Each structure stands twice: as C-alpha cells, then as structure tokens.
mmCIF file of C-alpha atoms and ligand atoms in Angstrom:
data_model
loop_
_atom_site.group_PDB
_atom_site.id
_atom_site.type_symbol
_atom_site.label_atom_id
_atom_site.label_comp_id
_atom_site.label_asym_id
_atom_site.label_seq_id
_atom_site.Cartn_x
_atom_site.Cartn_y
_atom_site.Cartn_z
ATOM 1 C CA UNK A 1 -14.457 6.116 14.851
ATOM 2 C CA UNK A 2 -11.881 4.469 16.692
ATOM 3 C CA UNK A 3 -9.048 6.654 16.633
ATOM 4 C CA UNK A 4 -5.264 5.471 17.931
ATOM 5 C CA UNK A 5 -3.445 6.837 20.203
ATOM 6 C CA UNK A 6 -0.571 5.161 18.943
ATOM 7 C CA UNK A 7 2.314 7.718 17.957
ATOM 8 C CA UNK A 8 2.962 5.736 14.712
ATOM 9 C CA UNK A 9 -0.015 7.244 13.493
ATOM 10 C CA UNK A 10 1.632 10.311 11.767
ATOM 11 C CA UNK A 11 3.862 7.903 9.960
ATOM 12 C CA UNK A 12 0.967 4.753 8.692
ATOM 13 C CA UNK A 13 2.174 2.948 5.627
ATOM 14 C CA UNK A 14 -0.669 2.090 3.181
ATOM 15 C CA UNK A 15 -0.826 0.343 -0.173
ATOM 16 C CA UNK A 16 -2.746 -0.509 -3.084
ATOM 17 C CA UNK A 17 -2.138 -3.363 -5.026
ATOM 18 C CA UNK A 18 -4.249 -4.451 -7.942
ATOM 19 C CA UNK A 19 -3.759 -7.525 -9.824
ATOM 20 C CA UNK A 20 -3.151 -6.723 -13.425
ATOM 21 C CA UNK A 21 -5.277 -8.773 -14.962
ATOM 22 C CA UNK A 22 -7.069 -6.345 -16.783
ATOM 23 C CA UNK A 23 -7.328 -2.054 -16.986
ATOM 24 C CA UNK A 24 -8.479 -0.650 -14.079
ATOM 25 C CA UNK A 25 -11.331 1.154 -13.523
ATOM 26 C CA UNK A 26 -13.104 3.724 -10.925
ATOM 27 C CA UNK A 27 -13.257 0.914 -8.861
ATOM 28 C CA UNK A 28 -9.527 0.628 -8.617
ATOM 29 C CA UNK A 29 -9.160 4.491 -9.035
ATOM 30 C CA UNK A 30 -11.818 4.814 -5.462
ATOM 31 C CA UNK A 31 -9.100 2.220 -3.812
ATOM 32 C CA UNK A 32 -6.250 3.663 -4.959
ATOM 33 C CA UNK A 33 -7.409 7.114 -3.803
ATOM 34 C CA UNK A 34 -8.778 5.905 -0.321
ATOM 35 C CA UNK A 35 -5.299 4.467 0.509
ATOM 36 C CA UNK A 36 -3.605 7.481 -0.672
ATOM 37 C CA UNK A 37 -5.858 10.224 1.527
ATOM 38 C CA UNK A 38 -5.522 7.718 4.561
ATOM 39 C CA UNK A 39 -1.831 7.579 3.611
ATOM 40 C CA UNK A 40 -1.554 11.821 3.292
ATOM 41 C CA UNK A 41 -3.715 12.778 6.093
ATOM 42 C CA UNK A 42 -1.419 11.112 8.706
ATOM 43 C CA UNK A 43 1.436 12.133 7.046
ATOM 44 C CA UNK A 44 2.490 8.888 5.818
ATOM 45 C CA UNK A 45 3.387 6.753 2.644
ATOM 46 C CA UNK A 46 1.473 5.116 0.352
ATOM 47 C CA UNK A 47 3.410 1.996 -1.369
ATOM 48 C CA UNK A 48 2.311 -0.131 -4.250
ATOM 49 C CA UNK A 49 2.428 -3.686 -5.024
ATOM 50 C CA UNK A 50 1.499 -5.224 -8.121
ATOM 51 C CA UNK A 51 -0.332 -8.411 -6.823
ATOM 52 C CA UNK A 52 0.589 -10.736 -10.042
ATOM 53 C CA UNK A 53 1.119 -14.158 -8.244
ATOM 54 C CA UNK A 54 -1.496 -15.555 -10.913
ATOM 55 C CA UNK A 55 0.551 -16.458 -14.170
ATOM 56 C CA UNK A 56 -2.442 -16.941 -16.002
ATOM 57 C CA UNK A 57 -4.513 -14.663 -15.377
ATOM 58 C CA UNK A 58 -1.748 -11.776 -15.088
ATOM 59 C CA UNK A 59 -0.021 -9.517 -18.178
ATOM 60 C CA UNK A 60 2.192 -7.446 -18.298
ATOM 61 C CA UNK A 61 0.654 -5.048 -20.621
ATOM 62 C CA UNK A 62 -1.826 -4.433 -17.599
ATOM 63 C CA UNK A 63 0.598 -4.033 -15.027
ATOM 64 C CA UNK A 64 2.120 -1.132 -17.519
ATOM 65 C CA UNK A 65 -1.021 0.523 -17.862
ATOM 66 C CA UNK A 66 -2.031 0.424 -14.561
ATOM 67 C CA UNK A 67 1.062 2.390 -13.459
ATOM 68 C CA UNK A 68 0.656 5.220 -16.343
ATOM 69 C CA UNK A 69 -3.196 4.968 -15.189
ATOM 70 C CA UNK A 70 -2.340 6.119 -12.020
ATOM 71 C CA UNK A 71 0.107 8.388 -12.548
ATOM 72 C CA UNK A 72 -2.334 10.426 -15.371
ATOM 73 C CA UNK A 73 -4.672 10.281 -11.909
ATOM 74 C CA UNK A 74 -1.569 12.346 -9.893
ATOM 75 C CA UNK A 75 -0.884 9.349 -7.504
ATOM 76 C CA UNK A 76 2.431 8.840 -6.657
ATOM 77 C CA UNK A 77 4.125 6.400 -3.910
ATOM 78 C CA UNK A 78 7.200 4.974 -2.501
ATOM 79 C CA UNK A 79 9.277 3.159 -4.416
ATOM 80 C CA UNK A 80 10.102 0.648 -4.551
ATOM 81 C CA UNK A 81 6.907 -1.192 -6.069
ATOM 82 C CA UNK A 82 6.969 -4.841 -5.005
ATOM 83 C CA UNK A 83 5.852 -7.344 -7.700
ATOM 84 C CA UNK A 84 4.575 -10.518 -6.409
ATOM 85 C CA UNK A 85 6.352 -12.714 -9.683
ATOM 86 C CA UNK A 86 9.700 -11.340 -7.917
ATOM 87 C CA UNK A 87 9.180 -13.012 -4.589
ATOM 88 C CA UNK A 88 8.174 -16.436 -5.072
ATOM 89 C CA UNK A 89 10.920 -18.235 -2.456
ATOM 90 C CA UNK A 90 9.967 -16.060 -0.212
ATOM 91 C CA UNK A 91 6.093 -17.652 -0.101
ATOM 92 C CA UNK A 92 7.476 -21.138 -0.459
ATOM 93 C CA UNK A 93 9.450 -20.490 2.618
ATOM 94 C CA UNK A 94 6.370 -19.708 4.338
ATOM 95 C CA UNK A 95 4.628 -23.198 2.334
ATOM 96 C CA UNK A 96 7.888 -24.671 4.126
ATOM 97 C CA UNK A 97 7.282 -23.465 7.899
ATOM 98 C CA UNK A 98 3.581 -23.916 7.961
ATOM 99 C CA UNK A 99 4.403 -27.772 6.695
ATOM 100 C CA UNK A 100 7.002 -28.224 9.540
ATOM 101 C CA UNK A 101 4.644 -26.902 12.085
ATOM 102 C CA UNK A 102 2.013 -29.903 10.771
ATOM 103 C CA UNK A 103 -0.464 -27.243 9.747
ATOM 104 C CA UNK A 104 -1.077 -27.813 6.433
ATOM 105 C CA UNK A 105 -1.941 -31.124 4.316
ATOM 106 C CA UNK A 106 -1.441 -32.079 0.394
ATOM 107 C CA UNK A 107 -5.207 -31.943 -1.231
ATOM 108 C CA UNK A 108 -5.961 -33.915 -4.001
ATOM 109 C CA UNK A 109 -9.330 -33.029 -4.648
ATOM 110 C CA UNK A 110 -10.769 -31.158 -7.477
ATOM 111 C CA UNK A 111 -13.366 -28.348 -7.339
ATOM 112 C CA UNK A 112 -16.351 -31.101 -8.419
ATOM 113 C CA UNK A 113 -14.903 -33.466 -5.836
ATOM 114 C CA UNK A 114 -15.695 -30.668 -3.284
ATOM 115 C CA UNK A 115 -18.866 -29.990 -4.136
ATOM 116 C CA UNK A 116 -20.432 -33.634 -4.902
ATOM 117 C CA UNK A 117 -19.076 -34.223 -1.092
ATOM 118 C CA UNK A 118 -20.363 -30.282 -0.172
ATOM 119 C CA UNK A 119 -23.866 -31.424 -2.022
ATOM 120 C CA UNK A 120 -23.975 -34.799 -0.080
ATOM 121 C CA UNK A 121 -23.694 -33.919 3.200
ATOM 122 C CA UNK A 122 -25.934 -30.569 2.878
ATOM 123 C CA UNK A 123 -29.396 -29.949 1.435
ATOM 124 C CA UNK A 124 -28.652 -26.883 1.231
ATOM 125 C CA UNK A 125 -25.058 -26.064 -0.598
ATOM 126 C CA UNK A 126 -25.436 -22.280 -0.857
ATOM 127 C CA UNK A 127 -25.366 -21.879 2.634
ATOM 128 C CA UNK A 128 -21.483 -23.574 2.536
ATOM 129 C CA UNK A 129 -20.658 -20.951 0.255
ATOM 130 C CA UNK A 130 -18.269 -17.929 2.075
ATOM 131 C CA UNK A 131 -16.702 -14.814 1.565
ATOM 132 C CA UNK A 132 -16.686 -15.910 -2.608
ATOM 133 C CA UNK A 133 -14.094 -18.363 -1.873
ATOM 134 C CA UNK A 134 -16.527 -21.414 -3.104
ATOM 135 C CA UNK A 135 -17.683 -24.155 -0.687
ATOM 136 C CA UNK A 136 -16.044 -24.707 2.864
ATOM 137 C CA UNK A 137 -13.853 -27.520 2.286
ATOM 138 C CA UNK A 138 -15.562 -30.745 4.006
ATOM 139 C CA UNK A 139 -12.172 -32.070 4.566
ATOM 140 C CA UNK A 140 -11.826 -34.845 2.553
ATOM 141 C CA UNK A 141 -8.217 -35.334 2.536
ATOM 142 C CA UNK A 142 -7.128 -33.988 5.738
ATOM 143 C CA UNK A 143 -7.206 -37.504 7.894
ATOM 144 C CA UNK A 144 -5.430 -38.939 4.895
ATOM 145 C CA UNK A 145 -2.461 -41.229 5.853
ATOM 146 C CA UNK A 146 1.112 -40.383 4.855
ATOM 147 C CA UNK A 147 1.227 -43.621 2.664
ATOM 148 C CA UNK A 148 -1.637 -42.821 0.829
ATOM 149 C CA UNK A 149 -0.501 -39.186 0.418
ATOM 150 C CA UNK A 150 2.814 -40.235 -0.808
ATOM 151 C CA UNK A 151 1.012 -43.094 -2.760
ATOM 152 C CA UNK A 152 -0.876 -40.387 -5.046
ATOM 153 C CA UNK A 153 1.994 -37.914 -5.251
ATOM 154 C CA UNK A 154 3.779 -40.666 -6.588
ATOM 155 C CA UNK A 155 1.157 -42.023 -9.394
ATOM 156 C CA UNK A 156 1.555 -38.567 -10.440
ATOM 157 C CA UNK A 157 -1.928 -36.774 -8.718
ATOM 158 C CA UNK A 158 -1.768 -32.640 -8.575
ATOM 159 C CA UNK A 159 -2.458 -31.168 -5.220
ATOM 160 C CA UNK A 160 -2.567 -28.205 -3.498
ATOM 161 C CA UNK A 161 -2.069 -27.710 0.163
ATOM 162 C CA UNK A 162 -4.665 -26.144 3.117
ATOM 163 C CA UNK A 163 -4.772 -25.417 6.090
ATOM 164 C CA UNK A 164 -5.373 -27.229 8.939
ATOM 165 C CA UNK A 165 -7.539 -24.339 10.291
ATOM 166 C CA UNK A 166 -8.935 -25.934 13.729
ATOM 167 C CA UNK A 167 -5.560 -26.966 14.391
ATOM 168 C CA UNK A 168 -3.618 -23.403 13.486
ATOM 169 C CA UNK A 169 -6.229 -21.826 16.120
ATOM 170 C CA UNK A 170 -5.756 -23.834 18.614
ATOM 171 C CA UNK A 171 -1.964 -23.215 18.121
ATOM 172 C CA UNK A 172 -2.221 -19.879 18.350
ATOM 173 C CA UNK A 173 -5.225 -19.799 21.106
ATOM 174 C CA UNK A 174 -2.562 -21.827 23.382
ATOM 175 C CA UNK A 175 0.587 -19.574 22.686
ATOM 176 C CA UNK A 176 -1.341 -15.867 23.316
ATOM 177 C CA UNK A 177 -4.426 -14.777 24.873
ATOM 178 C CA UNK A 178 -5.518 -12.054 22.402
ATOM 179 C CA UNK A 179 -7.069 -13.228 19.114
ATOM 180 C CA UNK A 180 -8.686 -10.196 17.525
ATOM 181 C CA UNK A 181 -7.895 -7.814 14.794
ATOM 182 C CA UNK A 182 -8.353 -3.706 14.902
ATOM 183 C CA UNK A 183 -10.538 -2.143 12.382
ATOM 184 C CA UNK A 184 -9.951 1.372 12.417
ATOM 185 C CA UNK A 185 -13.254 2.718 12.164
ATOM 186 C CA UNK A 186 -15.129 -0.176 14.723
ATOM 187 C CA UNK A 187 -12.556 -1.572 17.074
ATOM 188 C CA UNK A 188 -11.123 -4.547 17.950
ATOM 189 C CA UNK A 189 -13.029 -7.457 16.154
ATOM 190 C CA UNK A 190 -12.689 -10.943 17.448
ATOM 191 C CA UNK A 191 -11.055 -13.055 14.694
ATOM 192 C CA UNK A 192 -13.201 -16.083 13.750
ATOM 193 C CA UNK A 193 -11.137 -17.993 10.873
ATOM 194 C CA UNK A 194 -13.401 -20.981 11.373
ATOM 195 C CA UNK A 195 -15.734 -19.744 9.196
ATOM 196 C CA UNK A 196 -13.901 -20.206 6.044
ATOM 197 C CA UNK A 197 -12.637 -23.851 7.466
ATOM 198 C CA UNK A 198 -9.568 -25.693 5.614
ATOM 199 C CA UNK A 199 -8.654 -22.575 2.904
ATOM 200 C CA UNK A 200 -5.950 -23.066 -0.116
ATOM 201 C CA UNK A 201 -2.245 -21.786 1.116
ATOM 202 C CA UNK A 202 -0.498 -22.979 -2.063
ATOM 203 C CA UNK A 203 -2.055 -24.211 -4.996
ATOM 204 C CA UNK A 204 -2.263 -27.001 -7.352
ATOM 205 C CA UNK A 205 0.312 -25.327 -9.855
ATOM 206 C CA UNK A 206 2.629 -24.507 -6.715
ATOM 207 C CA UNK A 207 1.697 -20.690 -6.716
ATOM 208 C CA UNK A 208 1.224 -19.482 -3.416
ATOM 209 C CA UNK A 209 -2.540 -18.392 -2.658
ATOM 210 C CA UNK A 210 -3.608 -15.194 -2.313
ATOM 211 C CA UNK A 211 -4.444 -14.874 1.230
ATOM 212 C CA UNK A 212 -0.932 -16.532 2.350
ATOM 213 C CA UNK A 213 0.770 -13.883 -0.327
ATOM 214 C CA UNK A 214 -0.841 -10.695 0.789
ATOM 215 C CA UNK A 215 0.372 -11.046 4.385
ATOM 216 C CA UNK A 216 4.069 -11.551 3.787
ATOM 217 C CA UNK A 217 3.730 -9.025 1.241
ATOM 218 C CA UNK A 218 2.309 -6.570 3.840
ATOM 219 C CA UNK A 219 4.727 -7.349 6.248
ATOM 220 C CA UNK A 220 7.292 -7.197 3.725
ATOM 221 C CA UNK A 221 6.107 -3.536 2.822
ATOM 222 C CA UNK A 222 5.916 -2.762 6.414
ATOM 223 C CA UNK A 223 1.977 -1.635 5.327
ATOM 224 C CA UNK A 224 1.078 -0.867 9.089
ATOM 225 C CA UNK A 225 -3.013 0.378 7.624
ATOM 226 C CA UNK A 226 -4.465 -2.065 5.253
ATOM 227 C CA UNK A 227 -7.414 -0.415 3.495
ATOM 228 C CA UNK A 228 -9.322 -1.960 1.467
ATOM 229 C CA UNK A 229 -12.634 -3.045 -0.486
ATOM 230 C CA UNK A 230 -15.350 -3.974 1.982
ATOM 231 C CA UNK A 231 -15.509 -7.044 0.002
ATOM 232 C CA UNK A 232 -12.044 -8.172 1.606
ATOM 233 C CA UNK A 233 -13.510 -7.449 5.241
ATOM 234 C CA UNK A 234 -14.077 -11.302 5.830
ATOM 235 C CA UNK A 235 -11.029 -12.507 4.545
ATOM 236 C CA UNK A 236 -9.174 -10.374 7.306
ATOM 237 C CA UNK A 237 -10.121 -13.350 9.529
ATOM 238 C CA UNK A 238 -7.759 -15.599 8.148
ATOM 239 C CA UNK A 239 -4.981 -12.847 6.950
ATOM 240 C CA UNK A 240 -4.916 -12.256 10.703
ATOM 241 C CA UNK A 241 -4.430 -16.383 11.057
ATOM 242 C CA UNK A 242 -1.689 -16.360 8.963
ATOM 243 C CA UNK A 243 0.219 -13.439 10.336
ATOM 244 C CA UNK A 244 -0.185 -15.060 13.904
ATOM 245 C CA UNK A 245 1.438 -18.578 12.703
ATOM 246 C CA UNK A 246 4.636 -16.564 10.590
ATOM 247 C CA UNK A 247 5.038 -14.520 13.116
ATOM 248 C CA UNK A 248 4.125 -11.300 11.316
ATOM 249 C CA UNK A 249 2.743 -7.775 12.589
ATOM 250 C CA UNK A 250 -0.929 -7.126 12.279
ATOM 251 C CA UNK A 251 -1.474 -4.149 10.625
ATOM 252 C CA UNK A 252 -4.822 -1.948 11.247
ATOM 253 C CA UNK A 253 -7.408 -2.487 8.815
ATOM 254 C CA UNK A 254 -10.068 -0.175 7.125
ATOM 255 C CA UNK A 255 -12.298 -0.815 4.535
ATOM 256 C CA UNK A 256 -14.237 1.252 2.038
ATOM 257 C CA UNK A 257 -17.572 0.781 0.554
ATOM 258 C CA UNK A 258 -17.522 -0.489 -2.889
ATOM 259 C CA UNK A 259 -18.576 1.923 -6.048
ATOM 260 C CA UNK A 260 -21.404 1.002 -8.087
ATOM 261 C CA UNK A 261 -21.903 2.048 -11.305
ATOM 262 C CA UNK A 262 -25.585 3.843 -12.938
ATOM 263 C CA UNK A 263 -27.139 0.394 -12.898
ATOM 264 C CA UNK A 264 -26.150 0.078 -9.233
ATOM 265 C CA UNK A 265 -23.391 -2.715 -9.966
ATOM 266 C CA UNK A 266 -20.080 -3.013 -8.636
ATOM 267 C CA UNK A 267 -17.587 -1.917 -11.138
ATOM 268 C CA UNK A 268 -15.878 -5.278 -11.901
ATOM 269 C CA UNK A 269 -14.126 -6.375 -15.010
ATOM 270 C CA UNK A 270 -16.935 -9.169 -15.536
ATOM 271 C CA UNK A 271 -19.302 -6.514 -15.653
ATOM 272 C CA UNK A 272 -17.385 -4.517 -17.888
ATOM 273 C CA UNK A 273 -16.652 -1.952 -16.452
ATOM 274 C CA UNK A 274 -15.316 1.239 -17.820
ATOM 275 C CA UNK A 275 -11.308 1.959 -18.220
ATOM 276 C CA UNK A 276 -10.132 4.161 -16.721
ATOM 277 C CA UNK A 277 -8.325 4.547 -20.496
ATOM 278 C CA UNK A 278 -11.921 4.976 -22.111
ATOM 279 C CA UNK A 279 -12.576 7.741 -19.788
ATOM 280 C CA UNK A 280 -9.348 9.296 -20.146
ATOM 281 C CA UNK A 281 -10.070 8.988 -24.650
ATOM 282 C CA UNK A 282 -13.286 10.830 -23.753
ATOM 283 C CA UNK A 283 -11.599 13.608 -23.109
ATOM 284 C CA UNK A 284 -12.424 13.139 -19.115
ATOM 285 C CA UNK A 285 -9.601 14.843 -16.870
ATOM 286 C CA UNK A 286 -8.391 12.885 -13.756
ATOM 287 C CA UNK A 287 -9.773 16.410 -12.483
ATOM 288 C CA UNK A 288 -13.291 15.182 -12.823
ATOM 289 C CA UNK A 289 -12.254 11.753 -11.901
ATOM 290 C CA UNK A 290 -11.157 12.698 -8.363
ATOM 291 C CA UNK A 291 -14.388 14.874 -7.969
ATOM 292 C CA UNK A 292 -16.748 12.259 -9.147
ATOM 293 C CA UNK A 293 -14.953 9.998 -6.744
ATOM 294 C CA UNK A 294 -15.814 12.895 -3.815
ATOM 295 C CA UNK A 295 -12.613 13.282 -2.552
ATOM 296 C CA UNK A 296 -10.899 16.261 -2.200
ATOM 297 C CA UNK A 297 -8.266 17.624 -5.202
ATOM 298 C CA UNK A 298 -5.418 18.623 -2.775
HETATM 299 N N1 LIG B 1 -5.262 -7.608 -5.594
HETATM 300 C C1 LIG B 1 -6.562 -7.446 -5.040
HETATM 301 C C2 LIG B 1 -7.472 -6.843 -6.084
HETATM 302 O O1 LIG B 1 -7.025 -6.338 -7.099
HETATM 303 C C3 LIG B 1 -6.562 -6.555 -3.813
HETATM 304 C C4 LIG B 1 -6.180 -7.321 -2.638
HETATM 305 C C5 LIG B 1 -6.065 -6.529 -1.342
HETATM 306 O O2 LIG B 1 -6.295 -5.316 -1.302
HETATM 307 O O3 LIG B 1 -5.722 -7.171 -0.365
HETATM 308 O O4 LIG B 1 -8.665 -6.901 -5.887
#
C-alpha cells in the first residue's frame, strides 16, 4: 500500500453518492461504509451527494429513503448534502468552457447509428465495447462542418455533445508533463483516456453526463479521496481528463471490491437485489449489517 506522506492525510474528505433511482442495498451499504472508515481512520469527513442528474430515472421517494437508510445504518456526514438537480448551471458552465476551448462537438447520432457504423468497420463489435459505456464512438460526426452542424440543429435534430478526446490530450500533454492519477493502494497510474475515445459530456436532453458531473461535484465538495466500486476504476481515466481541462484538483482514488450476493452476483438493482428496507422488516439490525459487511462496529 502506497501510503502519503502528505500532511492532509489526517484531514481526507470522502463521499458517497448514490443515485436514487431505486432502495439501496448491501451493495450501497459496503460503499457507504468503505468511504466512511477511510473517512474516520484519518480523521476526516465523509460528505454525501445525492447523484440525481438523471430526471428519469431519479425519485425522490428514493433519495428519502436512502438518507433514513443510512442513518438506521449509524452513518452520519457533513452537511451540507449536495444534490446534483440543484447545480445544473454550474455543469453547463463547464458544457460552455469545454465548447470555447474547441473540445467538444454536437452529435447527432443515435445509439443504432453507432453501432451499424461500430458493426461495419469491426468483425468483431464486442471487443469495441468498454468500461459498460457501450461501443467506442467511431466518430461519425466529429469532422462534421459547421454548416452542416448548424444545418441539422436547425431542421430540428437532437444532439448531444463529446469529447474531442485525442484533441483534449494533446492539450493537456502540451501544457504539463505529468499525466497520471494516484491510486492509493497501487501508485501513480498513467492515465490512458484513449481507451474510451469520443465519450458523452452533455446529453441529448441537455443533462450533463455523468462523468463531466462527478468531477465538478468532487471538486465542489472538496472530496480530496474518491473511493469507490472497482467497477468505476476505468472511468478514473477520463474523470482525471476532465479535471485536467477545468482546471480542477485530482483527488486520490481507492476502490473496493464489489459484494456478491449467495449466487455469486453483484448486488445490483437489475438483479434484484435485497433492500436494505427488506432486511431491516426482517427484523435484521444494522448491527448484523455492519458485521456481515466485516467491518468493524466502532
Ligand atoms: N452514483 C454512482 C452510483 O450510484 C456512484 C458514482 C461514483 O461513486 O462516482 O453507482
């Protein structure tokens, strides 16, 4: 393990922040836990956000539950809790500076358009496939001209933006020599966002996308330890991308293994998991929840 010798250490800001799009489950309750113990044993602060920048996949009864969830588990944090809904000029902004620096490009194409093209120029799709994020974009529309982009905006076409990922790096690459990310337990790691090529920064209904979202959030939070699922370790290439071109902080990253259930799945709302809610009408104490879990009751 890499440890820091940095004198911030006693006083790391972590966070959790589930999207409440459903009841969480020991999934969640393993994440939220992890961030809180990495939080506690350096003396620090644990801060939550409730990651809702998805209208339609996001309620509100959720996000209520999910705070009484966690607070029948004994977590507390810092207030206050920063709710994506409540932020929304704040990613435009960012939409806004990564357009004037020429790094990003209208998109017109749908989700079959990208993989008819993906299917054409491969024999083998499934290998264009990354991180769960679909197909690497084969970048239809990024040599598009400005006419014809203004032509379809105008017939009325929906479009999202992307990244101009080749271009970003070489941005950065020029401005600084250093183009790596720390994870905590294994060191620096050389940041490759290539692999993920053109990625979604703002949708086709305007929403801001995740990945562009969680870094001004974290920055915003002043999160200085991301932890998180090791399904998110990938992604970290572009988060680190991103924070480079808005001129954000990289925080430290550490991930955690993901919990699988008796049938040795990951505990995921399409595999129905468990909430924590059914456990707690069972008559299960967050006692035996924390135990299960194998972290320590203190
Ligand atoms: N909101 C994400 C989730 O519920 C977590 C994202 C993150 O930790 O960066 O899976």
């Amino acid at each position: 393990m890499v440890l820091s010798s940095n004198s911030q250490n006693n006083q790391v800001i972590t966070r959790f922040a589930p999207t409440p799009s459903g009841y969480l489950h020991l999934g969640h309750a393993y994440s939220a836990f992890f961030a809180e113990r990495a939080a506690r044993s350096r003396e620090g602060t644990l801060v939550l956000r409730i990651e809702n920048n998805d209208k339609t996949r996001c309620l509100e009864k959720y996000e209520k539950a999910l705070v009484d969830d966690l607070t029948w588990l004994g977590l507390s944090w810092k207030n206050p809790v920063r709710r994506q809904s409540e932020y929304t000029q704040d990613y435009l902004k960012a939409v806004s500076k990564l357009k004037d620096m020429g790094l990003i490009y209208p998109c017109f194409c749908s989700r079959k358009d990208i993989w008819n093209k993906v299917n054409l120029i491969s024999n083998a799709p499934h290998n264009a496939v990354i991180g769960g994020l679909g197909p690497i974009y084969p970048g239809t529309c990024r040599s598009m001209t400005s006419d014809e982009q203004e032509n379809r905006i105008l017939s009325g076409h929906q479009y999202a933006f992307r990244l101009d990922t080749m271009r970003a790096i070489r941005l950065v690459k020029s401005k600084q020599e250093c183009f790596h990310w720390e994870d905590l337990d294994y060191g620096k790691q050389a940041a490759k966002p290539e692999i993920f090529g053109d990625f979604i920064i703002a949708r086709k209904d305007g929403a801001a996308s995740y990945h562009l979202s969680v870094v001004i959030d974290d920055a915003a939070q002043r999160v200085d330890l991301v932890t998180r699922g090791d399904d998110l370790r990938d992604v970290t290439h572009i988060h680190f991308l991103l924070q480079k071109l808005l001129e954000l902080k990289s925080p430290r990253y550490q991930f955690h293994r993901l919990l699988l259930d008796s049938n040795g799945e990951r505990y995921a709302k399409r595999n129905n998991a468990q909430s924590l809610r059914e456990l707690r009408n069972q008559g299960i104490t967050p006692a035996q929840i924390i135990k299960n879990l194998g972290f320590s009751l203190l």
